[in-house]
Short mmCIF file of C-alpha atoms in Angstrom, two decimals:
data_model
loop_
_atom_site.label_atom_id
_atom_site.label_comp_id
_atom_site.label_asym_id
_atom_site.label_seq_id
_atom_site.Cartn_x
_atom_site.Cartn_y
_atom_site.Cartn_z
CA MET K 1 -8.36 -188.02 34.77
CA ALA K 2 -6.94 -189.82 31.60
CA GLU K 3 -4.46 -192.90 31.89
CA GLU K 4 -0.67 -191.38 33.41
CA ASN K 5 2.14 -191.85 30.80
CA THR K 6 5.50 -193.21 33.13
CA GLN K 7 8.57 -192.50 30.84
CA HIS K 8 11.94 -192.47 30.93
CA ALA K 9 13.92 -188.60 31.01
CA HIS K 10 17.20 -188.47 29.00
CA THR K 11 19.53 -185.97 30.76
CA THR K 12 21.76 -184.25 28.72
CA ALA K 13 23.56 -182.19 30.84
CA VAL K 14 23.57 -184.15 33.71
CA GLY K 15 25.36 -187.17 33.98
CA SER K 16 23.79 -189.16 37.14
CA PRO K 17 21.21 -191.78 35.89
CA PRO K 18 17.77 -191.42 34.18
CA GLU K 19 15.18 -191.19 36.72
CA ARG K 20 11.30 -192.48 36.43
CA PHE K 21 8.85 -189.71 36.58
CA THR K 22 5.02 -189.17 35.96
CA VAL K 23 4.08 -186.74 33.17
CA GLU K 24 0.91 -185.43 33.20
CA PRO K 25 -1.47 -186.57 30.06
CA VAL K 26 -2.31 -182.60 28.86
CA ALA K 27 1.13 -181.92 28.92
CA LEU K 28 2.09 -184.47 26.49
CA GLU K 29 -0.61 -183.42 24.19
CA LEU K 30 0.51 -179.73 24.26
CA GLY K 31 3.55 -181.01 23.10
CA ARG K 32 2.62 -182.58 20.61
CA ARG K 33 0.11 -179.85 19.39
CA PHE K 34 2.97 -177.26 19.41
CA VAL K 35 6.08 -179.92 17.84
CA GLY K 36 3.36 -180.49 14.84
CA ALA K 37 2.67 -176.75 14.49
CA GLY K 38 6.74 -176.54 13.77
CA PHE K 39 7.37 -175.28 17.53
CA GLU K 40 9.51 -175.72 20.24
CA VAL K 41 7.82 -176.23 23.64
CA SER K 42 8.93 -177.72 27.32
CA LEU K 43 8.03 -178.04 30.91
CA VAL K 44 10.30 -175.97 32.63
CA GLY K 45 10.61 -174.50 36.56
CA GLY K 46 9.23 -176.04 39.25
CA PRO K 47 6.85 -178.41 37.63
CA VAL K 48 9.94 -179.89 36.40
CA ARG K 49 11.82 -179.67 39.81
CA ASP K 50 8.68 -180.86 41.53
CA LEU K 51 8.51 -184.14 39.43
CA PHE K 52 12.11 -185.41 41.07
CA LEU K 53 10.86 -184.45 44.68
CA GLY K 54 7.46 -186.99 43.39
CA ARG K 55 5.48 -184.45 43.92
CA ARG K 56 2.45 -183.08 41.66
CA SER K 57 1.14 -179.92 40.39
CA LEU K 58 -1.95 -178.62 38.69
CA ASP K 59 -0.35 -175.34 37.55
CA LEU K 60 1.98 -176.38 34.76
CA ASP K 61 4.53 -173.78 33.35
CA PHE K 62 5.53 -174.15 29.60
CA THR K 63 8.18 -172.29 27.55
CA THR K 64 8.62 -172.13 24.14
CA ASN K 65 10.20 -170.15 20.46
CA ALA K 66 6.50 -169.40 19.33
CA SER K 67 4.91 -166.09 19.91
CA PRO K 68 1.86 -165.48 22.34
CA ASP K 69 -0.12 -164.98 18.32
CA GLU K 70 1.62 -168.06 17.84
CA THR K 71 0.60 -169.78 21.02
CA LEU K 72 -3.08 -169.10 20.15
CA ALA K 73 -3.51 -170.47 16.99
CA VAL K 74 -2.18 -173.65 18.62
CA ILE K 75 -4.58 -173.50 21.36
CA LYS K 76 -7.47 -172.39 19.73
CA GLY K 77 -10.11 -174.77 20.15
CA TRP K 78 -8.41 -177.35 22.48
CA ALA K 79 -7.92 -175.24 25.86
CA ASP K 80 -11.06 -175.21 27.63
CA ALA K 81 -10.69 -171.23 28.31
CA HIS K 82 -7.57 -169.33 27.75
CA TRP K 83 -6.55 -165.34 29.01
CA GLU K 84 -4.13 -163.34 27.53
CA ILE K 85 -3.34 -160.81 31.01
CA GLY K 86 0.36 -161.43 30.48
CA ARG K 87 0.57 -161.03 26.73
CA GLU K 88 2.92 -158.47 26.66
CA PHE K 89 5.51 -160.29 29.37
CA GLY K 90 5.00 -163.48 26.68
CA THR K 91 2.68 -165.64 28.23
CA ILE K 92 -0.67 -166.64 27.70
CA GLY K 93 -2.95 -168.82 30.04
CA LEU K 94 -5.42 -171.31 29.70
CA ARG K 95 -7.13 -174.15 31.39
CA LYS K 96 -7.62 -177.48 30.29
CA ASP K 97 -8.80 -181.17 31.87
CA GLY K 98 -8.64 -178.91 35.51
CA PHE K 99 -5.11 -177.19 35.01
CA GLN K 100 -4.14 -174.43 34.67
CA LEU K 101 -1.46 -173.65 32.34
CA GLU K 102 0.67 -170.82 31.59
CA VAL K 103 2.97 -170.96 27.61
CA THR K 104 5.54 -168.59 27.75
CA THR K 105 7.27 -167.27 24.98
CA TYR K 106 11.81 -167.81 25.33
CA ARG K 107 12.75 -164.16 26.76
CA ALA K 108 15.92 -162.87 28.64
CA GLU K 109 14.43 -160.07 31.20
CA ALA K 110 16.26 -157.61 33.11
CA TYR K 111 14.88 -155.29 35.93
CA ASP K 112 15.91 -151.37 35.65
CA PRO K 113 18.19 -150.75 38.82
CA GLU K 114 15.50 -148.09 39.92
CA SER K 115 12.16 -149.79 38.26
CA ARG K 116 9.85 -152.28 40.24
CA LYS K 117 8.65 -153.45 36.43
CA PRO K 118 10.34 -155.63 34.20
CA VAL K 119 12.22 -154.81 31.08
CA VAL K 120 10.94 -157.47 28.76
CA ALA K 121 13.07 -159.18 25.56
CA PHE K 122 11.67 -162.35 24.11
CA GLY K 123 14.97 -164.71 23.30
CA SER K 124 15.70 -167.10 20.55
CA SER K 125 16.83 -170.22 22.83
CA LEU K 126 16.09 -172.57 25.52
CA THR K 127 19.48 -172.32 27.24
CA GLY K 128 19.11 -168.81 27.10
CA ASP K 129 15.62 -168.65 28.61
CA LEU K 130 16.79 -170.83 31.43
CA LYS K 131 19.67 -169.16 32.10
CA ARG K 132 17.58 -166.01 33.18
CA ARG K 133 15.49 -167.87 35.85
CA ASP K 134 16.25 -167.66 39.15
CA PHE K 135 17.97 -171.30 40.52
CA SER K 136 19.49 -173.51 39.09
CA MET K 137 16.72 -176.35 40.29
CA ASN K 138 14.40 -174.44 39.26
CA ALA K 139 16.14 -173.50 35.53
CA MET K 140 15.62 -177.49 34.29
CA ALA K 141 13.37 -178.52 31.20
CA LEU K 142 11.68 -180.73 29.58
CA ARG K 143 11.35 -180.78 25.82
CA LEU K 144 8.19 -182.01 25.12
CA PRO K 145 6.84 -184.57 24.16
CA ALA K 146 10.38 -186.34 23.71
CA LEU K 147 10.53 -186.25 27.43
CA GLU K 148 14.69 -184.87 26.76
CA LEU K 149 15.70 -183.56 30.06
CA VAL K 150 16.92 -180.55 29.31
CA ASP K 151 19.43 -178.86 32.53
CA PRO K 152 22.96 -176.61 31.33
CA PHE K 153 22.95 -175.62 34.56
CA GLU K 154 23.40 -179.07 36.77
CA GLY K 155 19.78 -178.16 38.60
CA LEU K 156 19.01 -182.04 39.13
CA SER K 157 22.71 -182.51 40.87
CA ASP K 158 21.98 -179.06 43.09
CA LEU K 159 18.38 -180.86 43.86
CA HIS K 160 20.47 -184.23 45.04
CA ALA K 161 22.59 -182.14 46.98
CA GLY K 162 19.85 -179.83 48.15
CA ILE K 163 21.80 -176.81 47.88
CA LEU K 164 20.16 -173.47 46.40
CA ARG K 165 22.82 -172.10 43.78
CA THR K 166 21.82 -169.00 41.08
CA PRO K 167 22.57 -170.45 37.26
CA GLY K 168 25.11 -167.59 36.50
CA ALA K 169 25.73 -165.01 39.16
CA PRO K 170 23.66 -163.94 42.05
CA GLU K 171 24.95 -160.67 41.79
CA ASP K 172 23.12 -160.68 38.21
CA SER K 173 20.27 -162.83 39.27
CA PHE K 174 19.35 -160.35 41.91
CA SER K 175 20.02 -157.39 40.11
CA ASP K 176 17.45 -158.49 37.75
CA ASP K 177 15.14 -159.42 40.03
CA PRO K 178 15.26 -158.48 43.77
CA LEU K 179 12.17 -160.99 45.07
CA ARG K 180 14.54 -163.55 44.36
CA MET K 181 16.32 -162.90 47.09
CA MET K 182 12.99 -163.32 49.61
CA ARG K 183 12.52 -166.77 47.03
CA ALA K 184 15.77 -167.62 48.42
CA ALA K 185 14.41 -167.77 51.59
CA ARG K 186 11.51 -168.94 51.02
CA PHE K 187 12.99 -172.42 49.57
CA ALA K 188 15.22 -172.76 52.41
CA SER K 189 12.09 -172.94 54.27
CA GLN K 190 9.59 -174.97 51.67
CA LEU K 191 12.18 -177.92 50.73
CA LYS K 192 14.64 -177.85 53.33
CA VAL K 193 17.61 -176.73 50.75
CA ASP K 194 20.94 -174.95 51.76
CA VAL K 195 21.28 -171.67 50.36
CA ALA K 196 25.14 -172.10 48.55
CA PRO K 197 27.80 -169.44 50.31
CA GLU K 198 27.89 -166.91 47.37
CA VAL K 199 24.62 -166.62 46.86
CA ARG K 200 24.07 -165.87 51.17
CA ALA K 201 27.14 -163.52 50.47
CA ALA K 202 24.91 -161.49 47.56
CA MET K 203 21.59 -161.30 49.41
CA ALA K 204 23.34 -159.67 52.34
CA ALA K 205 25.60 -157.47 49.83
CA MET K 206 22.45 -156.24 48.46
CA ALA K 207 19.38 -156.44 50.46
CA GLU K 208 18.58 -152.98 50.43
CA ARG K 209 17.66 -153.26 46.41
CA LEU K 210 15.08 -154.90 47.50
CA THR K 211 13.44 -151.43 48.84
CA ILE K 212 12.40 -151.33 45.03
CA VAL K 213 10.34 -154.18 45.02
CA SER K 214 6.18 -153.95 45.51
CA ALA K 215 4.81 -154.87 49.42
CA GLU K 216 2.94 -157.42 47.86
CA ARG K 217 5.35 -159.48 46.10
CA ILE K 218 7.05 -159.30 49.69
CA ARG K 219 4.20 -160.07 51.25
CA GLU K 220 3.40 -163.39 48.99
CA GLU K 221 6.89 -164.51 49.47
CA LEU K 222 6.70 -163.79 53.42
CA VAL K 223 3.25 -166.06 53.66
CA LYS K 224 4.64 -168.38 51.52
CA LEU K 225 8.21 -169.06 53.36
CA ILE K 226 6.03 -168.78 57.31
CA ASN K 227 4.17 -171.57 55.65
CA GLY K 228 7.15 -174.10 54.54
CA ALA K 229 8.49 -177.30 56.21
CA ALA K 230 10.65 -175.26 57.85
CA PRO K 231 9.92 -171.45 58.30
CA ARG K 232 13.05 -171.28 61.05
CA ALA K 233 15.47 -171.77 58.64
CA GLY K 234 13.85 -169.48 56.36
CA ILE K 235 13.35 -166.70 58.78
CA ASP K 236 17.06 -167.09 60.21
CA LEU K 237 17.77 -166.64 56.38
CA LEU K 238 16.44 -163.15 56.38
CA VAL K 239 17.71 -161.95 59.64
CA GLU K 240 21.39 -163.27 58.85
CA SER K 241 21.27 -162.00 55.16
CA GLY K 242 20.21 -158.45 56.43
CA ILE K 243 17.30 -158.69 53.98
CA ALA K 244 14.59 -158.69 57.80
CA ASP K 245 16.47 -155.03 58.08
CA VAL K 246 14.07 -154.35 55.13
CA VAL K 247 11.42 -156.21 55.52
CA LEU K 248 10.43 -157.22 59.25
CA PRO K 249 12.86 -154.82 61.19
CA GLU K 250 11.36 -155.65 63.87
CA VAL K 251 11.59 -159.39 63.76
CA SER K 252 15.62 -159.00 63.51
CA ALA K 253 15.60 -155.82 66.37
CA LEU K 254 14.77 -159.43 68.65
CA ARG K 255 18.69 -160.03 68.39
CA LEU K 256 19.57 -156.83 70.61
CA GLU K 257 17.56 -158.37 73.51
CA VAL K 258 20.60 -160.63 75.07
CA ASP K 259 21.70 -157.98 77.98
CA GLU K 260 25.28 -157.89 78.37
CA HIS K 261 25.15 -160.00 81.25
CA HIS K 262 23.20 -162.60 80.00
CA ARG K 263 20.80 -162.59 82.80
CA HIS K 264 17.66 -162.74 80.17
CA LYS K 265 17.50 -165.26 77.47
CA ASP K 266 17.63 -164.47 73.74
CA VAL K 267 14.33 -163.21 72.54
CA TYR K 268 15.60 -163.94 68.65
CA GLN K 269 15.81 -167.32 69.20
CA HIS K 270 13.22 -167.83 71.75
CA SER K 271 11.03 -166.57 68.82
CA LEU K 272 11.95 -169.17 66.82
CA THR K 273 11.67 -171.59 69.05
CA VAL K 274 7.55 -170.64 69.94
CA LEU K 275 7.40 -170.60 65.81
CA GLU K 276 8.57 -173.91 65.62
CA GLN K 277 6.39 -175.36 68.90
CA ALA K 278 3.25 -173.63 66.96
CA VAL K 279 4.14 -175.28 63.61
CA ALA K 280 4.41 -178.41 65.92
CA LEU K 281 0.60 -178.11 67.55
CA GLU K 282 -1.42 -177.40 64.48
CA SER K 283 -3.90 -179.67 63.86
CA GLY K 284 -4.37 -182.31 60.50
CA PRO K 285 -6.99 -180.99 58.29
CA ASP K 286 -9.81 -181.64 59.85
CA GLY K 287 -8.53 -180.76 63.34
CA PRO K 288 -9.53 -176.88 64.57
CA VAL K 289 -6.01 -175.58 63.18
CA PRO K 290 -5.27 -177.30 59.81
CA SER K 291 -1.77 -177.28 59.20
CA PRO K 292 -0.68 -174.79 57.44
CA ASP K 293 -2.18 -172.42 59.50
CA PHE K 294 -0.33 -168.63 58.59
CA VAL K 295 -2.20 -166.61 61.69
CA LEU K 296 -0.81 -168.87 64.60
CA ARG K 297 2.87 -169.13 63.05
CA PHE K 298 3.11 -165.54 62.48
CA ALA K 299 1.86 -164.67 65.98
CA ALA K 300 4.41 -166.59 67.12
CA LEU K 301 7.24 -165.30 65.69
CA LEU K 302 6.14 -161.84 66.17
CA HIS K 303 4.66 -162.19 69.76
CA ASP K 304 7.36 -160.90 71.50
CA ILE K 305 8.26 -157.99 68.91
CA GLY K 306 7.18 -155.78 71.71
CA LYS K 307 10.22 -155.83 73.82
CA PRO K 308 13.05 -153.74 72.60
CA ALA K 309 10.36 -150.96 72.83
CA THR K 310 9.70 -151.53 76.38
CA ARG K 311 12.75 -153.27 78.21
CA ARG K 312 13.73 -151.62 81.63
CA PHE K 313 16.53 -152.91 83.48
CA GLU K 314 15.54 -152.80 87.24
CA PRO K 315 17.50 -152.21 90.30
CA GLY K 316 19.09 -155.45 91.44
CA GLY K 317 20.16 -156.69 87.98
CA GLY K 318 16.62 -157.91 86.50
CA VAL K 319 15.51 -156.54 83.18
CA SER K 320 11.14 -156.18 82.64
CA PHE K 321 8.99 -155.74 79.97
CA ARG K 322 6.16 -154.36 80.91
CA HIS K 323 2.95 -154.43 78.88
CA HIS K 324 4.88 -155.86 75.77
CA ASP K 325 2.01 -157.64 74.58
CA VAL K 326 0.19 -154.43 73.96
CA VAL K 327 3.21 -152.45 72.26
CA GLY K 328 3.47 -155.41 70.04
CA SER K 329 -0.12 -155.69 68.78
CA LYS K 330 0.08 -152.31 67.30
CA LEU K 331 3.59 -152.93 66.00
CA VAL K 332 2.09 -156.00 64.23
CA LYS K 333 -0.50 -153.96 62.85
CA LYS K 334 1.92 -151.14 61.94
CA ARG K 335 3.77 -153.97 60.28
CA MET K 336 1.19 -156.17 58.30
CA ARG K 337 -0.39 -152.40 57.10
CA GLU K 338 2.89 -151.92 55.39
CA LEU K 339 3.32 -155.55 53.69
CA ARG K 340 -0.29 -154.60 52.30
CA PHE K 341 -2.44 -158.14 54.44
CA ASP K 342 -5.54 -157.58 54.31
CA ASN K 343 -7.33 -156.32 57.53
CA GLU K 344 -9.16 -159.29 58.52
CA THR K 345 -5.71 -161.54 58.78
CA ILE K 346 -4.30 -158.58 60.68
CA LYS K 347 -6.70 -158.09 63.38
CA ALA K 348 -6.49 -161.81 64.03
CA VAL K 349 -2.57 -161.42 64.46
CA ALA K 350 -2.23 -158.45 66.15
CA ARG K 351 -5.37 -159.63 68.60
CA LEU K 352 -3.33 -163.12 69.29
CA VAL K 353 0.02 -160.95 69.78
CA GLU K 354 -2.01 -158.69 72.34
CA LEU K 355 -4.05 -162.08 74.20
CA HIS K 356 -0.47 -164.11 74.68
CA MET K 357 0.09 -162.67 78.13
CA ARG K 358 -3.06 -163.64 79.48
CA PHE K 359 -2.79 -166.86 81.19
CA TYR K 360 0.20 -166.05 82.72
CA GLY K 361 -0.56 -165.65 86.42
CA TYR K 362 -3.41 -168.27 86.12
CA GLY K 363 -1.14 -171.15 87.93
CA ASP K 364 -0.35 -168.91 91.16
CA ALA K 365 -3.62 -167.39 91.90
CA GLY K 366 -6.01 -169.41 89.94
CA TRP K 367 -9.02 -167.61 88.17
CA THR K 368 -12.54 -167.44 88.56
CA ASP K 369 -15.13 -168.70 86.21
CA SER K 370 -15.63 -164.42 85.31
CA ALA K 371 -11.89 -164.52 83.94
CA VAL K 372 -12.46 -168.07 82.07
CA ARG K 373 -15.87 -166.55 80.59
CA ARG K 374 -13.32 -163.34 79.53
CA TYR K 375 -10.39 -165.46 78.46
CA VAL K 376 -12.73 -167.30 75.48
CA THR K 377 -15.24 -163.95 74.78
CA ASP K 378 -11.66 -161.95 74.33
CA ALA K 379 -10.04 -164.50 72.32
CA GLY K 380 -13.56 -165.35 70.23
CA PRO K 381 -12.23 -167.42 67.09
CA LEU K 382 -9.24 -167.22 68.01
CA LEU K 383 -9.61 -169.26 70.79
CA GLU K 384 -8.00 -172.48 69.44
CA ARG K 385 -5.00 -170.73 68.59
CA LEU K 386 -4.62 -169.09 71.46
CA HIS K 387 -4.53 -172.28 73.55
CA ARG K 388 -1.41 -173.53 70.89
CA LEU K 389 0.45 -169.92 71.08
CA THR K 390 0.18 -169.81 74.96
CA ARG K 391 1.68 -173.53 75.28
CA SER K 392 4.28 -173.10 72.19
CA ASP K 393 5.77 -169.87 74.45
CA VAL K 394 7.04 -171.96 76.92
CA THR K 395 10.83 -172.77 75.83
CA THR K 396 12.17 -173.06 79.68
CA ARG K 397 14.92 -175.49 80.01
CA ASN K 398 13.87 -175.64 83.90
CA GLN K 399 11.55 -179.25 83.63
CA ARG K 400 9.81 -178.59 86.61
CA LYS K 401 8.80 -175.06 85.78
CA ALA K 402 7.85 -176.17 81.82
CA GLU K 403 5.64 -178.96 83.35
CA ARG K 404 3.99 -176.87 85.75
CA LEU K 405 2.77 -174.34 83.02
CA ALA K 406 1.65 -176.96 81.09
CA PHE K 407 -0.53 -178.33 83.80
CA ALA K 408 -1.63 -175.00 84.77
CA TYR K 409 -2.88 -174.54 81.01
CA ASP K 410 -4.27 -178.53 80.50
CA ASP K 411 -6.20 -176.91 84.01
CA LEU K 412 -7.67 -173.74 82.52
CA GLU K 413 -8.47 -175.83 78.86
CA HIS K 414 -10.49 -178.11 81.57
CA ARG K 415 -12.01 -175.35 83.12
CA ILE K 416 -13.17 -174.03 79.68
CA ALA K 417 -14.65 -177.16 78.42
CA GLU K 418 -16.55 -177.42 81.87
CA LEU K 419 -18.15 -174.10 81.48
CA ALA K 420 -18.93 -174.41 77.98
CA GLU K 421 -21.20 -177.79 78.75
CA GLN K 422 -23.12 -175.51 80.90
CA GLU K 423 -22.72 -172.07 79.02
CA GLU K 424 -22.32 -171.07 75.47
CA LEU K 425 -19.28 -169.71 76.08
CA ALA K 426 -18.62 -169.22 72.03
CA ALA K 427 -21.20 -166.72 72.10
CA ILE K 428 -21.68 -164.87 75.22
CA ARG K 429 -24.44 -162.04 75.18
CA PRO K 430 -26.35 -160.83 78.15
CA ASP K 431 -29.57 -161.92 79.27
CA LEU K 432 -31.72 -159.18 77.37
CA ASP K 433 -31.36 -157.85 74.21
CA GLY K 434 -31.68 -154.73 73.03
CA GLN K 435 -35.17 -154.70 72.61
CA GLN K 436 -35.91 -156.01 76.01
CA ILE K 437 -33.61 -153.76 77.26
CA MET K 438 -35.63 -150.72 76.27
CA THR K 439 -39.48 -152.48 76.95
CA VAL K 440 -37.85 -152.92 80.65
CA LEU K 441 -36.86 -149.05 81.01
CA GLY K 442 -39.37 -148.00 79.24
CA ILE K 443 -36.90 -146.14 76.98
CA LYS K 444 -36.20 -145.49 73.11
CA PRO K 445 -33.53 -146.60 70.91
CA GLY K 446 -30.01 -144.12 72.18
CA PRO K 447 -26.91 -144.39 73.79
CA LEU K 448 -28.86 -145.65 76.96
CA VAL K 449 -29.19 -148.72 75.67
CA GLY K 450 -25.64 -149.58 74.76
CA ARG K 451 -24.82 -148.28 78.46
CA ALA K 452 -27.58 -150.93 79.65
CA TYR K 453 -26.59 -153.96 77.42
CA LYS K 454 -22.72 -153.50 78.27
CA PHE K 455 -23.94 -153.68 82.54
CA LEU K 456 -26.14 -156.32 81.63
CA LEU K 457 -22.90 -157.75 79.46
CA GLU K 458 -20.54 -157.63 82.38
CA GLU K 459 -23.27 -158.93 84.91
CA ARG K 460 -23.54 -162.34 82.34
CA MET K 461 -19.38 -162.39 82.70
CA GLU K 462 -19.36 -162.31 86.39
CA ASN K 463 -22.11 -164.46 87.41
CA GLY K 464 -23.07 -166.40 84.34
CA PRO K 465 -26.79 -167.02 82.68
CA VAL K 466 -29.58 -165.98 84.82
CA THR K 467 -33.54 -165.76 84.16
CA GLU K 468 -35.07 -163.47 81.91
CA HIS K 469 -37.28 -161.94 85.30
CA GLU K 470 -33.50 -162.33 87.31
CA ALA K 471 -31.92 -160.05 84.40
CA SER K 472 -34.63 -157.42 84.46
CA ALA K 473 -34.07 -157.39 88.18
CA LYS K 474 -30.57 -156.26 88.17
CA LEU K 475 -31.26 -153.99 85.01
CA LEU K 476 -33.45 -151.95 86.65
CA GLU K 477 -31.85 -151.84 90.31
CA TRP K 478 -29.08 -150.19 88.05
CA TRP K 479 -31.38 -148.03 86.42
CA ALA K 480 -32.60 -146.74 89.90
CA ALA K 481 -29.10 -146.85 91.17
CA GLN K 482 -27.82 -143.94 88.16
CA PRO K 483 -27.14 -140.44 89.74
CA GLU K 484 -28.11 -138.91 86.38
CA PHE K 485 -31.56 -140.29 86.48
CA GLU K 486 -34.19 -138.25 88.03
CA ALA K 487 -36.90 -141.18 88.79
CA GLY K 488 -36.14 -143.10 86.64
CA ALA K 489 -36.21 -140.80 83.33
CA PRO K 490 -33.62 -140.52 81.37
CA THR K 491 -31.88 -136.98 80.80
CA GLU K 492 -31.93 -135.28 77.43
CA THR K 493 -27.89 -136.27 76.70
CA GLY K 494 -29.83 -139.99 76.94
CA VAL K 495 -32.48 -140.83 74.62
CA ASP K 496 -33.20 -139.38 71.39
CA GLU K 497 -35.80 -136.89 71.09
#
């Protein structure tokens, strides 16, 4: 990488002292090219904010008074590659020295109240361009190559204060792009900032506007929120503002789970605590569950969403939630499909929710080796996440109970480790494969092979591994006991003719 240039920025709208930061050489070089061609260009938005946070970004955004055609002329022969996918919105993308850059013509942008697509009009000034941005801390620009900070909406002051405000009236900002309400919650999670009261009020008043935003855009903001440094704060903001009623209604519904006599814990607050505890149990980059892990975090947040549908008031004042794990798993699939998540992620989160209650009872009754094998097999590649989700689900204030559950889970993990040394738990298979089954029974491919395979898998789960000879003997014993097989011959419903 080229030698970095560290220079002072000169503030034009903030009275605080100049700050020192490092600007990437590629940005300075781009600035010189634009100015040399007679145009203005500025580093803008998140990359400027991140300079003051001490963060480095390989994705850099710029704004200019040059048109897209003029931008193409400036970068011709300099960029390693370029693309014009966003050209109709004034954006030209390029790659240079490992950085991804986007250069956008000054613009004023507004959303039709009934449309998901922006109506784009190019602007004529940097200040006008900054005013249309989402939040004041993202409405700062660094003129290039002079490194003059342009901050007409006091974004740097807001960044220092840890407060999220909009450049203009929040109602105007959220009307232009309703997704900015989701983005406010995302920044509360990522940057650990507070949201200004007027912004909160606008979010609550305009939550329904999110119904015009595509599910894919909402999903992307939600993932960033969940993967942030303080996801609890972001989720809480969504719920309190009513936005969760639109995008995650199952989470909002958890607030109803405080019964009038306070005999059952607040399931909503419990779920947020489980989320926090799951985050704390993620591993480093070389560990089994590198942070941030969306699947674990989302499962932690949603693990009890089946409770509203399964709540029952029992005689004597008790409250039960039978089968809320199974119901919750189905609700997870439905919500994640509506948010356009990929099938693999949906299956993983739903499976964790389905299995999160499996451990309870282990400490009281103990498990056979067979039960331990089933636990590992059912979890499959999600086992390490399931360990963390189950441990995170303990939020009781009863210290003795918490210690008992922790000890029991320690014991279960020890049992799993012991069995893993003896058996290949991660890939349990029957002791005979399909070809061997057909050879032993003298049958052709068909449904009977699957039934025999399932029988041997159950035997493997219950009794552990055996030799091929012992497995063959068990299989023949099972075969002889099947009433629909006469003299060991399959019926016409079995083997393919």
